[in-house]
């Protein structure tokens, strides 16, 4: 299972100095008791959860209520469908970022009839007060900010392996939960009715399983639904990249030289935001397709090889979903003060493990900000230990997550209620009509009003007036949606 999550030890809970072969680490964090060692109960007397502090539930409830205000489409779906209970009997086990916005999704699933058990897909992105609020209403949540690697897998296992309850639906972000169930509980995996996956990394793993003939359950790839791609990957990252960098480093972007590795939707959003604030932006990609270089150039970004520019960069940002995009050799060549961070889901893009060697010193200067100090005094600033910057170090817009969450909810409803034979043991895109429905639910936020096709126009175009209006292969954009 180690291959599915390369999560280094959490410096806030583990002393690396105790190991003479590891890098030295200076940190002033308080040595607090692990949530696993605490006995907590909610107001109903239930202890089927493990969060940082159940007493933070009231604070978390306020966070959820604030998020709901900008997630009107998801709330609208909840109100429309809660009478029908389309998820009655569904037992959903989820592994996502646990934020106020995710809580709105979880509570929507519960309102639609589902039973839910939940854990975190990132050891730093959990909002502890939100996890407490969910535990207080009876959702079995196992997550807290700053988990160790062992904690991470323990939390996943507690969600899956519980007496008298067996999951029949999986909602995943990154594929770690799916592969844990596949490896550790194959009998449970075979009985699952559907998997919904929202990240490039997790989708890639599902396609690998499918290609190997080992995917015995239908899966829905919501990452590549157009609405999710455009809003969550492009527009969300366009805003949150700046938020994460500002909160952690107080950096001024004007005049800074930045290389963004990857030019999928996430890369485009990051490049656009940085350029708008005056940064000199370069792009780096491993793909060999000349069309990709043309898109970079037409958008105004020079395509470079990282090796050739790394010593001059003020910031290096990864967003490819790949591994070892930034190597130790490249980290060695960076200049003093270079900021290194990751905006892709996978925490393997920056070779952080190679930095845990005796000759380098790690200094925690603020939450999620480490200075890696070389013997000559050079410092490289590493954010969130190479994990997802925006959700580890800042927040993302509720409106954007409303779109993603609505897509996830519809995918679960579709897979759970699909008649036998509609979906085989394979990976599917969210049906285009549902994708368009998600978009339509959000139109009131912009006071947008669409003109309906006349009967004559619909007949001329060969379309149903109610949609879908484009074929499944149409992407509403000029090139592939996969990160590159």
Short mmCIF file of C-alpha atoms in Angstrom, two decimals:
data_model
loop_
_atom_site.label_atom_id
_atom_site.label_comp_id
_atom_site.label_asym_id
_atom_site.label_seq_id
_atom_site.Cartn_x
_atom_site.Cartn_y
_atom_site.Cartn_z
CA UNK A 1 0.00 0.00 0.00
CA UNK A 2 3.00 2.30 0.38
CA UNK A 3 2.94 2.99 -3.33
CA UNK A 4 -0.44 4.68 -3.16
CA UNK A 5 0.62 7.39 -0.71
CA UNK A 6 4.14 8.68 -0.26
CA UNK A 7 3.38 10.59 2.92
CA UNK A 8 6.49 11.59 4.88
CA UNK A 9 6.28 11.69 8.64
CA UNK A 10 4.54 14.73 10.07
CA UNK A 11 7.16 16.93 11.76
CA UNK A 12 4.57 18.34 14.15
CA UNK A 13 4.07 14.91 15.78
CA UNK A 14 7.34 13.11 15.13
CA UNK A 15 10.83 14.24 16.10
CA UNK A 16 13.13 13.67 13.17
CA UNK A 17 16.10 14.67 15.30
CA UNK A 18 15.80 11.36 17.14
CA UNK A 19 16.96 9.57 14.00
CA UNK A 20 20.64 10.27 13.29
CA UNK A 21 20.16 9.38 9.62
CA UNK A 22 17.40 11.94 9.12
CA UNK A 23 17.64 15.68 8.60
CA UNK A 24 17.69 17.82 11.71
CA UNK A 25 14.42 19.60 12.39
CA UNK A 26 13.73 22.61 14.58
CA UNK A 27 10.11 23.12 15.55
CA UNK A 28 8.37 24.66 18.52
CA UNK A 29 5.00 22.89 18.19
CA UNK A 30 3.34 21.77 21.39
CA UNK A 31 3.35 18.04 22.01
CA UNK A 32 -0.39 17.45 22.13
CA UNK A 33 -2.17 14.16 22.74
CA UNK A 34 -3.11 12.31 19.58
CA UNK A 35 -6.87 12.13 18.93
CA UNK A 36 -6.43 8.35 18.73
CA UNK A 37 -5.59 8.34 22.43
CA UNK A 38 -8.62 10.37 23.49
CA UNK A 39 -12.07 9.13 24.48
CA UNK A 40 -14.69 11.53 23.13
CA UNK A 41 -18.47 11.33 22.78
CA UNK A 42 -20.94 13.66 21.07
CA UNK A 43 -24.09 15.01 22.70
CA UNK A 44 -25.99 11.87 21.64
CA UNK A 45 -23.51 9.61 23.42
CA UNK A 46 -21.87 8.25 20.25
CA UNK A 47 -18.11 7.69 20.10
CA UNK A 48 -17.99 6.39 16.51
CA UNK A 49 -15.60 9.09 15.32
CA UNK A 50 -12.09 10.40 15.88
CA UNK A 51 -11.55 14.14 15.58
CA UNK A 52 -9.27 16.68 17.21
CA UNK A 53 -11.81 18.10 19.64
CA UNK A 54 -15.55 17.44 19.62
CA UNK A 55 -16.06 20.63 21.65
CA UNK A 56 -15.29 22.66 18.51
CA UNK A 57 -18.54 21.47 16.91
CA UNK A 58 -20.45 24.74 17.42
CA UNK A 59 -17.68 26.71 15.73
CA UNK A 60 -17.65 24.20 12.88
CA UNK A 61 -21.42 24.51 12.46
CA UNK A 62 -21.03 28.25 11.84
CA UNK A 63 -18.36 27.52 9.21
CA UNK A 64 -20.73 25.12 7.44
CA UNK A 65 -23.59 27.64 7.51
CA UNK A 66 -21.34 30.29 5.97
CA UNK A 67 -20.30 27.88 3.20
CA UNK A 68 -23.95 27.04 2.46
CA UNK A 69 -24.62 30.68 1.56
CA UNK A 70 -22.48 30.38 -1.59
CA UNK A 71 -23.43 26.80 -2.42
CA UNK A 72 -27.02 27.48 -3.42
CA UNK A 73 -27.04 24.93 -6.26
CA UNK A 74 -26.13 22.05 -3.96
CA UNK A 75 -28.72 23.22 -1.45
CA UNK A 76 -31.23 23.42 -4.32
CA UNK A 77 -30.45 19.82 -5.28
CA UNK A 78 -30.91 18.81 -1.65
CA UNK A 79 -34.33 20.45 -1.45
CA UNK A 80 -35.49 19.03 -4.78
CA UNK A 81 -34.47 15.45 -4.07
CA UNK A 82 -34.74 14.96 -0.32
CA UNK A 83 -38.40 13.97 -0.58
CA UNK A 84 -37.54 11.15 -3.00
CA UNK A 85 -34.54 9.94 -0.96
CA UNK A 86 -32.65 8.70 -4.05
CA UNK A 87 -29.79 7.47 -1.84
CA UNK A 88 -31.93 5.56 0.66
CA UNK A 89 -29.98 2.43 1.53
CA UNK A 90 -26.71 3.82 0.21
CA UNK A 91 -23.75 3.39 2.55
CA UNK A 92 -21.17 5.85 1.34
CA UNK A 93 -17.58 5.79 2.52
CA UNK A 94 -15.75 8.95 1.52
CA UNK A 95 -12.15 10.13 1.43
CA UNK A 96 -11.89 13.81 0.50
CA UNK A 97 -10.65 17.09 1.91
CA UNK A 98 -12.75 17.69 5.01
CA UNK A 99 -13.72 21.34 4.80
CA UNK A 100 -16.89 23.32 5.43
CA UNK A 101 -17.81 22.88 1.77
CA UNK A 102 -17.36 19.11 1.92
CA UNK A 103 -19.57 19.09 5.00
CA UNK A 104 -22.36 20.67 2.93
CA UNK A 105 -21.98 17.78 0.47
CA UNK A 106 -21.98 15.15 3.22
CA UNK A 107 -25.07 16.63 4.84
CA UNK A 108 -26.74 16.71 1.42
CA UNK A 109 -26.02 13.00 0.94
CA UNK A 110 -27.46 12.29 4.39
CA UNK A 111 -30.58 14.34 3.54
CA UNK A 112 -30.97 12.24 0.38
CA UNK A 113 -31.01 9.05 2.46
CA UNK A 114 -27.35 7.94 2.61
CA UNK A 115 -25.39 6.75 5.61
CA UNK A 116 -21.87 8.20 5.52
CA UNK A 117 -18.48 7.43 7.01
CA UNK A 118 -15.72 9.87 6.11
CA UNK A 119 -11.97 10.40 6.27
CA UNK A 120 -9.44 12.84 4.84
CA UNK A 121 -7.47 12.47 1.61
CA UNK A 122 -4.82 14.97 2.76
CA UNK A 123 -3.20 15.04 6.18
CA UNK A 124 -3.14 18.84 6.31
CA UNK A 125 -6.42 19.95 4.73
CA UNK A 126 -8.90 18.96 7.45
CA UNK A 127 -10.71 21.78 9.24
CA UNK A 128 -10.85 20.36 12.77
CA UNK A 129 -13.93 22.33 13.79
CA UNK A 130 -15.83 21.10 10.72
CA UNK A 131 -14.90 17.48 11.45
CA UNK A 132 -16.22 18.04 14.97
CA UNK A 133 -19.50 19.48 13.67
CA UNK A 134 -20.02 16.44 11.45
CA UNK A 135 -19.25 14.07 14.31
CA UNK A 136 -21.74 15.93 16.48
CA UNK A 137 -24.63 15.22 14.07
CA UNK A 138 -23.74 11.53 13.89
CA UNK A 139 -21.49 11.27 10.83
CA UNK A 140 -18.62 8.87 11.52
CA UNK A 141 -15.62 11.11 10.78
CA UNK A 142 -12.03 10.02 11.27
CA UNK A 143 -9.72 12.92 10.48
CA UNK A 144 -7.73 15.78 11.95
CA UNK A 145 -5.22 18.30 10.67
CA UNK A 146 -1.62 17.08 10.95
CA UNK A 147 -2.09 13.31 10.82
CA UNK A 148 0.95 11.07 10.53
CA UNK A 149 1.19 8.46 7.80
CA UNK A 150 0.10 5.77 10.25
CA UNK A 151 -2.84 7.96 11.35
CA UNK A 152 -3.88 8.43 7.73
CA UNK A 153 -4.22 4.72 7.01
CA UNK A 154 -5.71 4.03 10.45
CA UNK A 155 -8.47 6.57 9.74
CA UNK A 156 -9.23 5.01 6.35
CA UNK A 157 -9.38 1.57 7.92
CA UNK A 158 -11.73 2.71 10.69
CA UNK A 159 -14.11 4.06 8.06
CA UNK A 160 -14.16 0.81 6.11
CA UNK A 161 -13.72 -1.85 8.77
CA UNK A 162 -16.57 -1.46 11.23
CA UNK A 163 -18.88 -4.10 12.64
CA UNK A 164 -22.42 -4.18 11.28
CA UNK A 165 -21.81 -1.71 8.45
CA UNK A 166 -20.51 -2.34 4.95
CA UNK A 167 -19.99 0.31 2.32
CA UNK A 168 -21.78 -0.05 -1.01
CA UNK A 169 -20.61 3.25 -2.55
CA UNK A 170 -17.19 4.96 -2.58
CA UNK A 171 -16.53 8.67 -3.03
CA UNK A 172 -12.80 9.24 -3.41
CA UNK A 173 -10.33 12.03 -4.08
CA UNK A 174 -6.96 10.64 -5.09
CA UNK A 175 -7.64 6.90 -5.05
CA UNK A 176 -6.17 6.02 -1.64
CA UNK A 177 -9.48 4.81 -0.18
CA UNK A 178 -10.34 2.84 -3.32
CA UNK A 179 -7.04 1.03 -3.32
CA UNK A 180 -7.14 0.39 0.42
CA UNK A 181 -10.50 -1.35 0.03
CA UNK A 182 -9.26 -3.15 -3.11
CA UNK A 183 -6.12 -4.46 -1.37
CA UNK A 184 -7.29 -5.01 2.20
CA UNK A 185 -10.99 -5.83 1.80
CA UNK A 186 -11.50 -7.45 -1.62
CA UNK A 187 -14.83 -8.98 -0.58
CA UNK A 188 -16.16 -5.49 0.25
CA UNK A 189 -14.75 -4.09 -2.98
CA UNK A 190 -16.59 -6.68 -5.08
CA UNK A 191 -19.92 -5.73 -3.50
CA UNK A 192 -19.56 -1.98 -4.03
CA UNK A 193 -22.14 -0.67 -6.50
CA UNK A 194 -20.12 2.29 -7.71
CA UNK A 195 -17.07 4.50 -7.25
CA UNK A 196 -16.99 8.25 -7.82
CA UNK A 197 -13.52 9.78 -8.25
CA UNK A 198 -12.75 13.48 -8.62
CA UNK A 199 -8.98 13.83 -9.12
CA UNK A 200 -6.56 13.28 -12.00
CA UNK A 201 -4.47 11.01 -9.76
CA UNK A 202 -7.39 8.86 -8.66
CA UNK A 203 -8.82 8.61 -12.18
CA UNK A 204 -5.45 7.46 -13.48
CA UNK A 205 -5.40 4.69 -10.87
CA UNK A 206 -8.90 3.59 -11.83
CA UNK A 207 -7.92 3.36 -15.50
CA UNK A 208 -4.89 1.28 -14.47
CA UNK A 209 -7.15 -1.13 -12.58
CA UNK A 210 -9.55 -1.27 -15.51
CA UNK A 211 -6.78 -1.92 -18.03
CA UNK A 212 -5.47 -4.75 -15.84
CA UNK A 213 -8.94 -6.30 -15.67
CA UNK A 214 -9.11 -5.78 -11.90
CA UNK A 215 -11.88 -3.19 -11.72
CA UNK A 216 -14.93 -5.25 -10.74
CA UNK A 217 -17.21 -2.26 -10.13
CA UNK A 218 -18.38 0.66 -12.33
CA UNK A 219 -16.63 3.96 -11.63
CA UNK A 220 -17.52 7.52 -12.54
CA UNK A 221 -14.75 9.93 -13.53
CA UNK A 222 -16.13 13.30 -12.47
CA UNK A 223 -12.74 14.99 -12.77
CA UNK A 224 -13.13 15.21 -16.53
CA UNK A 225 -16.69 16.49 -16.53
CA UNK A 226 -16.41 19.87 -18.20
CA UNK A 227 -18.10 21.93 -15.50
CA UNK A 228 -15.86 20.49 -12.80
CA UNK A 229 -12.72 20.87 -14.91
CA UNK A 230 -13.32 24.49 -15.74
CA UNK A 231 -14.39 25.70 -12.32
CA UNK A 232 -12.53 23.51 -9.84
CA UNK A 233 -9.33 23.00 -11.79
CA UNK A 234 -9.04 26.26 -13.71
CA UNK A 235 -10.91 29.06 -11.99
CA UNK A 236 -10.47 27.81 -8.44
CA UNK A 237 -6.71 27.45 -8.83
CA UNK A 238 -6.52 30.84 -10.54
CA UNK A 239 -7.71 32.38 -7.28
CA UNK A 240 -6.38 30.04 -4.61
CA UNK A 241 -2.74 29.84 -5.82
CA UNK A 242 -2.26 33.49 -4.87
CA UNK A 243 -4.07 33.07 -1.56
CA UNK A 244 -1.90 30.13 -0.54
CA UNK A 245 1.36 31.83 -1.48
CA UNK A 246 0.45 35.11 0.22
CA UNK A 247 -0.65 33.49 3.48
CA UNK A 248 2.50 31.41 3.78
CA UNK A 249 5.25 33.66 2.43
CA UNK A 250 3.95 37.26 2.15
CA UNK A 251 5.63 37.29 -1.25
CA UNK A 252 5.18 40.11 -3.76
CA UNK A 253 4.57 38.68 -7.21
CA UNK A 254 5.52 41.63 -9.41
CA UNK A 255 8.81 40.95 -11.22
CA UNK A 256 9.28 37.47 -9.77
CA UNK A 257 10.44 34.74 -12.15
CA UNK A 258 8.15 31.73 -11.84
CA UNK A 259 8.08 28.37 -13.61
CA UNK A 260 4.82 26.41 -13.56
CA UNK A 261 5.27 22.70 -14.27
CA UNK A 262 2.21 21.40 -16.10
CA UNK A 263 -0.25 23.22 -18.35
CA UNK A 264 -3.51 21.41 -17.84
CA UNK A 265 -6.44 23.30 -16.34
CA UNK A 266 -4.67 23.76 -12.98
CA UNK A 267 -1.52 25.03 -14.67
CA UNK A 268 -3.50 27.46 -16.80
CA UNK A 269 -5.22 28.91 -13.75
CA UNK A 270 -1.94 29.34 -11.88
CA UNK A 271 -0.16 30.92 -14.87
CA UNK A 272 -3.03 33.32 -15.51
CA UNK A 273 -3.13 34.56 -11.92
CA UNK A 274 0.62 35.00 -11.55
CA UNK A 275 0.94 36.80 -14.88
CA UNK A 276 -1.89 39.17 -13.93
CA UNK A 277 0.05 40.30 -10.86
CA UNK A 278 3.21 41.01 -12.81
CA UNK A 279 5.21 37.82 -12.42
CA UNK A 280 7.41 36.65 -15.30
CA UNK A 281 5.93 33.21 -15.94
CA UNK A 282 7.50 30.24 -17.72
CA UNK A 283 5.90 26.86 -18.32
CA UNK A 284 7.48 23.43 -18.22
CA UNK A 285 5.95 20.20 -19.53
CA UNK A 286 7.16 16.66 -20.15
CA UNK A 287 4.78 16.04 -23.02
CA UNK A 288 6.22 15.66 -26.49
CA UNK A 289 3.17 16.91 -28.38
CA UNK A 290 3.95 20.10 -30.29
CA UNK A 291 0.32 21.23 -29.96
CA UNK A 292 0.87 21.77 -26.23
CA UNK A 293 3.82 24.08 -26.87
CA UNK A 294 1.65 26.11 -29.23
CA UNK A 295 -1.04 26.58 -26.56
CA UNK A 296 1.55 27.71 -24.01
CA UNK A 297 3.04 30.18 -26.46
CA UNK A 298 -0.28 31.53 -27.73
CA UNK A 299 -1.25 32.25 -24.12
CA UNK A 300 1.97 34.26 -23.75
CA UNK A 301 4.16 31.82 -21.81
CA UNK A 302 7.62 30.67 -22.86
CA UNK A 303 8.03 26.89 -22.75
CA UNK A 304 11.29 25.91 -21.04
CA UNK A 305 13.17 22.93 -19.68
CA UNK A 306 13.30 23.11 -15.89
CA UNK A 307 16.99 22.15 -15.83
CA UNK A 308 17.87 25.17 -17.96
CA UNK A 309 16.09 27.81 -15.87
CA UNK A 310 15.86 26.42 -12.34
CA UNK A 311 18.85 28.36 -10.95
CA UNK A 312 17.19 31.68 -11.89
CA UNK A 313 13.65 31.03 -10.61
CA UNK A 314 12.07 32.74 -7.60
CA UNK A 315 9.23 30.17 -7.50
CA UNK A 316 8.73 26.64 -8.80
CA UNK A 317 5.13 25.38 -8.83
CA UNK A 318 4.07 21.85 -9.83
CA UNK A 319 0.63 20.85 -11.08
CA UNK A 320 1.04 17.73 -13.22
CA UNK A 321 -0.24 14.81 -11.12
CA UNK A 322 3.04 13.06 -11.96
CA UNK A 323 6.00 12.07 -9.78
CA UNK A 324 9.54 13.45 -9.39
CA UNK A 325 8.77 16.48 -11.53
CA UNK A 326 11.19 18.43 -9.31
CA UNK A 327 14.21 16.30 -8.38
CA UNK A 328 16.88 16.63 -5.69
CA UNK A 329 19.43 17.65 -8.33
CA UNK A 330 17.17 20.54 -9.36
CA UNK A 331 16.52 21.49 -5.72
CA UNK A 332 20.30 21.61 -5.19
CA UNK A 333 20.64 24.10 -8.03
CA UNK A 334 17.90 26.50 -6.88
CA UNK A 335 18.91 29.92 -5.68
CA UNK A 336 18.63 31.15 -2.12
CA UNK A 337 15.04 31.97 -1.18
CA UNK A 338 13.35 30.04 -3.99
CA UNK A 339 9.78 29.08 -3.09
CA UNK A 340 8.74 25.52 -4.02
CA UNK A 341 5.14 24.29 -3.84
CA UNK A 342 2.66 21.88 -5.39
CA UNK A 343 -0.84 22.54 -6.74
CA UNK A 344 -1.49 19.01 -8.00
CA UNK A 345 -3.34 16.42 -5.92
CA UNK A 346 -0.47 13.95 -5.69
CA UNK A 347 2.25 14.64 -3.11
CA UNK A 348 4.88 12.91 -5.26
CA UNK A 349 5.59 15.76 -7.68
CA UNK A 350 8.39 17.25 -5.58
CA UNK A 351 10.99 14.75 -4.36
CA UNK A 352 10.66 15.78 -0.72
CA UNK A 353 12.03 12.47 0.58
CA UNK A 354 15.42 13.25 -0.97
CA UNK A 355 15.66 16.34 1.24
CA UNK A 356 15.56 14.33 4.46
CA UNK A 357 19.29 13.75 4.64
CA UNK A 358 21.85 14.56 7.37
CA UNK A 359 23.51 17.44 5.53
CA UNK A 360 20.28 19.45 5.26
CA UNK A 361 18.53 21.21 8.12
CA UNK A 362 14.76 21.68 8.23
CA UNK A 363 13.51 24.76 10.03
CA UNK A 364 9.76 25.26 10.59
CA UNK A 365 9.27 29.02 10.38
CA UNK A 366 5.47 29.08 10.45
CA UNK A 367 2.61 26.64 9.92
CA UNK A 368 3.17 24.64 6.70
CA UNK A 369 6.34 26.61 5.84
CA UNK A 370 9.74 24.92 6.07
CA UNK A 371 13.11 26.40 5.26
CA UNK A 372 15.45 23.72 3.94
CA UNK A 373 18.98 24.88 4.70
CA UNK A 374 21.97 23.66 2.69
CA UNK A 375 25.49 23.47 4.20
CA UNK A 376 26.48 26.75 2.48
CA UNK A 377 23.55 28.54 4.09
CA UNK A 378 21.25 28.51 1.05
CA UNK A 379 17.58 28.25 1.95
CA UNK A 380 14.78 26.81 -0.18
CA UNK A 381 11.27 27.56 1.07
CA UNK A 382 9.08 24.44 0.88
CA UNK A 383 5.33 24.84 1.38
CA UNK A 384 3.03 22.15 2.85
CA UNK A 385 5.82 19.56 2.49
CA UNK A 386 4.95 19.25 -1.18
CA UNK A 387 1.26 18.63 -0.65
CA UNK A 388 -1.65 20.52 -2.17
CA UNK A 389 -0.93 24.17 -1.39
CA UNK A 390 -4.36 25.76 -1.56
CA UNK A 391 -6.22 23.32 0.69
CA UNK A 392 -3.28 22.83 3.06
CA UNK A 393 -2.40 26.49 3.52
CA UNK A 394 -5.47 28.52 2.59
CA UNK A 395 -9.05 27.99 1.47
CA UNK A 396 -10.89 27.69 -1.83
CA UNK A 397 -14.10 29.45 -2.90
CA UNK A 398 -17.34 27.83 -1.72
CA UNK A 399 -19.01 28.53 -5.07
CA UNK A 400 -16.41 26.48 -6.92
CA UNK A 401 -16.80 23.57 -4.54
CA UNK A 402 -20.56 23.77 -4.91
CA UNK A 403 -20.09 22.80 -8.56
CA UNK A 404 -17.75 19.91 -7.74
CA UNK A 405 -19.94 18.68 -4.88
CA UNK A 406 -23.12 18.82 -6.99
CA UNK A 407 -21.34 16.79 -9.67
CA UNK A 408 -20.27 14.21 -7.07
CA UNK A 409 -23.77 13.95 -5.61
CA UNK A 410 -25.35 13.40 -9.03
CA UNK A 411 -22.72 10.80 -9.93
CA UNK A 412 -23.48 8.86 -6.73
CA UNK A 413 -27.22 9.04 -7.41
CA UNK A 414 -26.71 7.87 -11.01
CA UNK A 415 -24.51 4.89 -10.14
CA UNK A 416 -26.61 3.85 -7.13
CA UNK A 417 -29.90 3.92 -9.02
CA UNK A 418 -28.74 2.75 -12.46
CA UNK A 419 -30.61 -0.30 -13.77
CA UNK A 420 -28.59 -3.47 -14.09
CA UNK A 421 -26.55 -3.49 -17.26
CA UNK A 422 -26.33 0.27 -17.81
CA UNK A 423 -22.80 0.39 -16.43
CA UNK A 424 -20.25 -2.37 -16.74
CA UNK A 425 -17.02 -2.84 -14.82
CA UNK A 426 -15.31 0.16 -16.34
CA UNK A 427 -14.62 3.90 -15.89
CA UNK A 428 -17.25 6.31 -17.24
CA UNK A 429 -17.53 10.04 -17.71
CA UNK A 430 -20.45 11.78 -16.04
CA UNK A 431 -23.26 11.81 -18.64
CA UNK A 432 -23.26 15.10 -20.54
CA UNK A 433 -26.87 15.84 -19.61
CA UNK A 434 -25.95 15.74 -15.91
CA UNK A 435 -22.93 17.94 -16.56
CA UNK A 436 -25.21 20.49 -18.21
CA UNK A 437 -27.71 20.16 -15.35
CA UNK A 438 -25.00 21.02 -12.80
CA UNK A 439 -24.16 24.15 -14.78
CA UNK A 440 -27.82 25.14 -15.04
CA UNK A 441 -28.30 24.95 -11.27
CA UNK A 442 -25.63 27.63 -10.86
CA UNK A 443 -27.00 30.13 -13.37
CA UNK A 444 -29.10 32.03 -10.78
CA UNK A 445 -25.87 33.00 -9.00
CA UNK A 446 -25.02 35.15 -12.02
CA UNK A 447 -28.59 36.25 -12.74
CA UNK A 448 -28.11 34.48 -16.08
CA UNK A 449 -31.05 33.65 -18.35
CA UNK A 450 -30.73 31.23 -21.25
CA UNK A 451 -32.73 31.44 -24.45
CA UNK A 452 -34.56 28.20 -25.21
CA UNK A 453 -34.27 26.70 -28.68
CA UNK A 454 -37.38 26.91 -30.81
CA UNK A 455 -38.82 23.66 -32.15
CA UNK A 456 -37.51 24.60 -35.59
CA UNK A 457 -34.00 25.32 -34.27
CA UNK A 458 -33.89 22.10 -32.27
CA UNK A 459 -34.97 20.07 -35.29
CA UNK A 460 -32.41 21.82 -37.51
CA UNK A 461 -29.60 21.00 -35.07
CA UNK A 462 -30.88 17.49 -34.39
CA UNK A 463 -31.16 18.17 -30.65
CA UNK A 464 -33.63 17.58 -27.86
CA UNK A 465 -34.77 20.94 -26.51
CA UNK A 466 -33.96 19.73 -23.00
CA UNK A 467 -30.43 18.61 -23.86
CA UNK A 468 -27.85 17.31 -23.88
CA UNK A 469 -26.68 19.95 -26.33
CA UNK A 470 -23.22 18.57 -27.06
CA UNK A 471 -21.86 15.03 -27.63
CA UNK A 472 -19.84 13.38 -24.88
CA UNK A 473 -16.53 14.00 -26.65
CA UNK A 474 -17.10 17.77 -26.87
CA UNK A 475 -14.98 19.56 -24.28
CA UNK A 476 -16.01 23.23 -24.61
CA UNK A 477 -12.33 24.05 -25.02
CA UNK A 478 -9.50 23.81 -27.48
CA UNK A 479 -7.53 20.84 -26.22
CA UNK A 480 -7.34 17.84 -23.88
CA UNK A 481 -8.48 18.32 -20.28
CA UNK A 482 -5.80 16.06 -18.85
CA UNK A 483 -2.96 17.71 -16.92
CA UNK A 484 0.16 17.74 -19.00
#
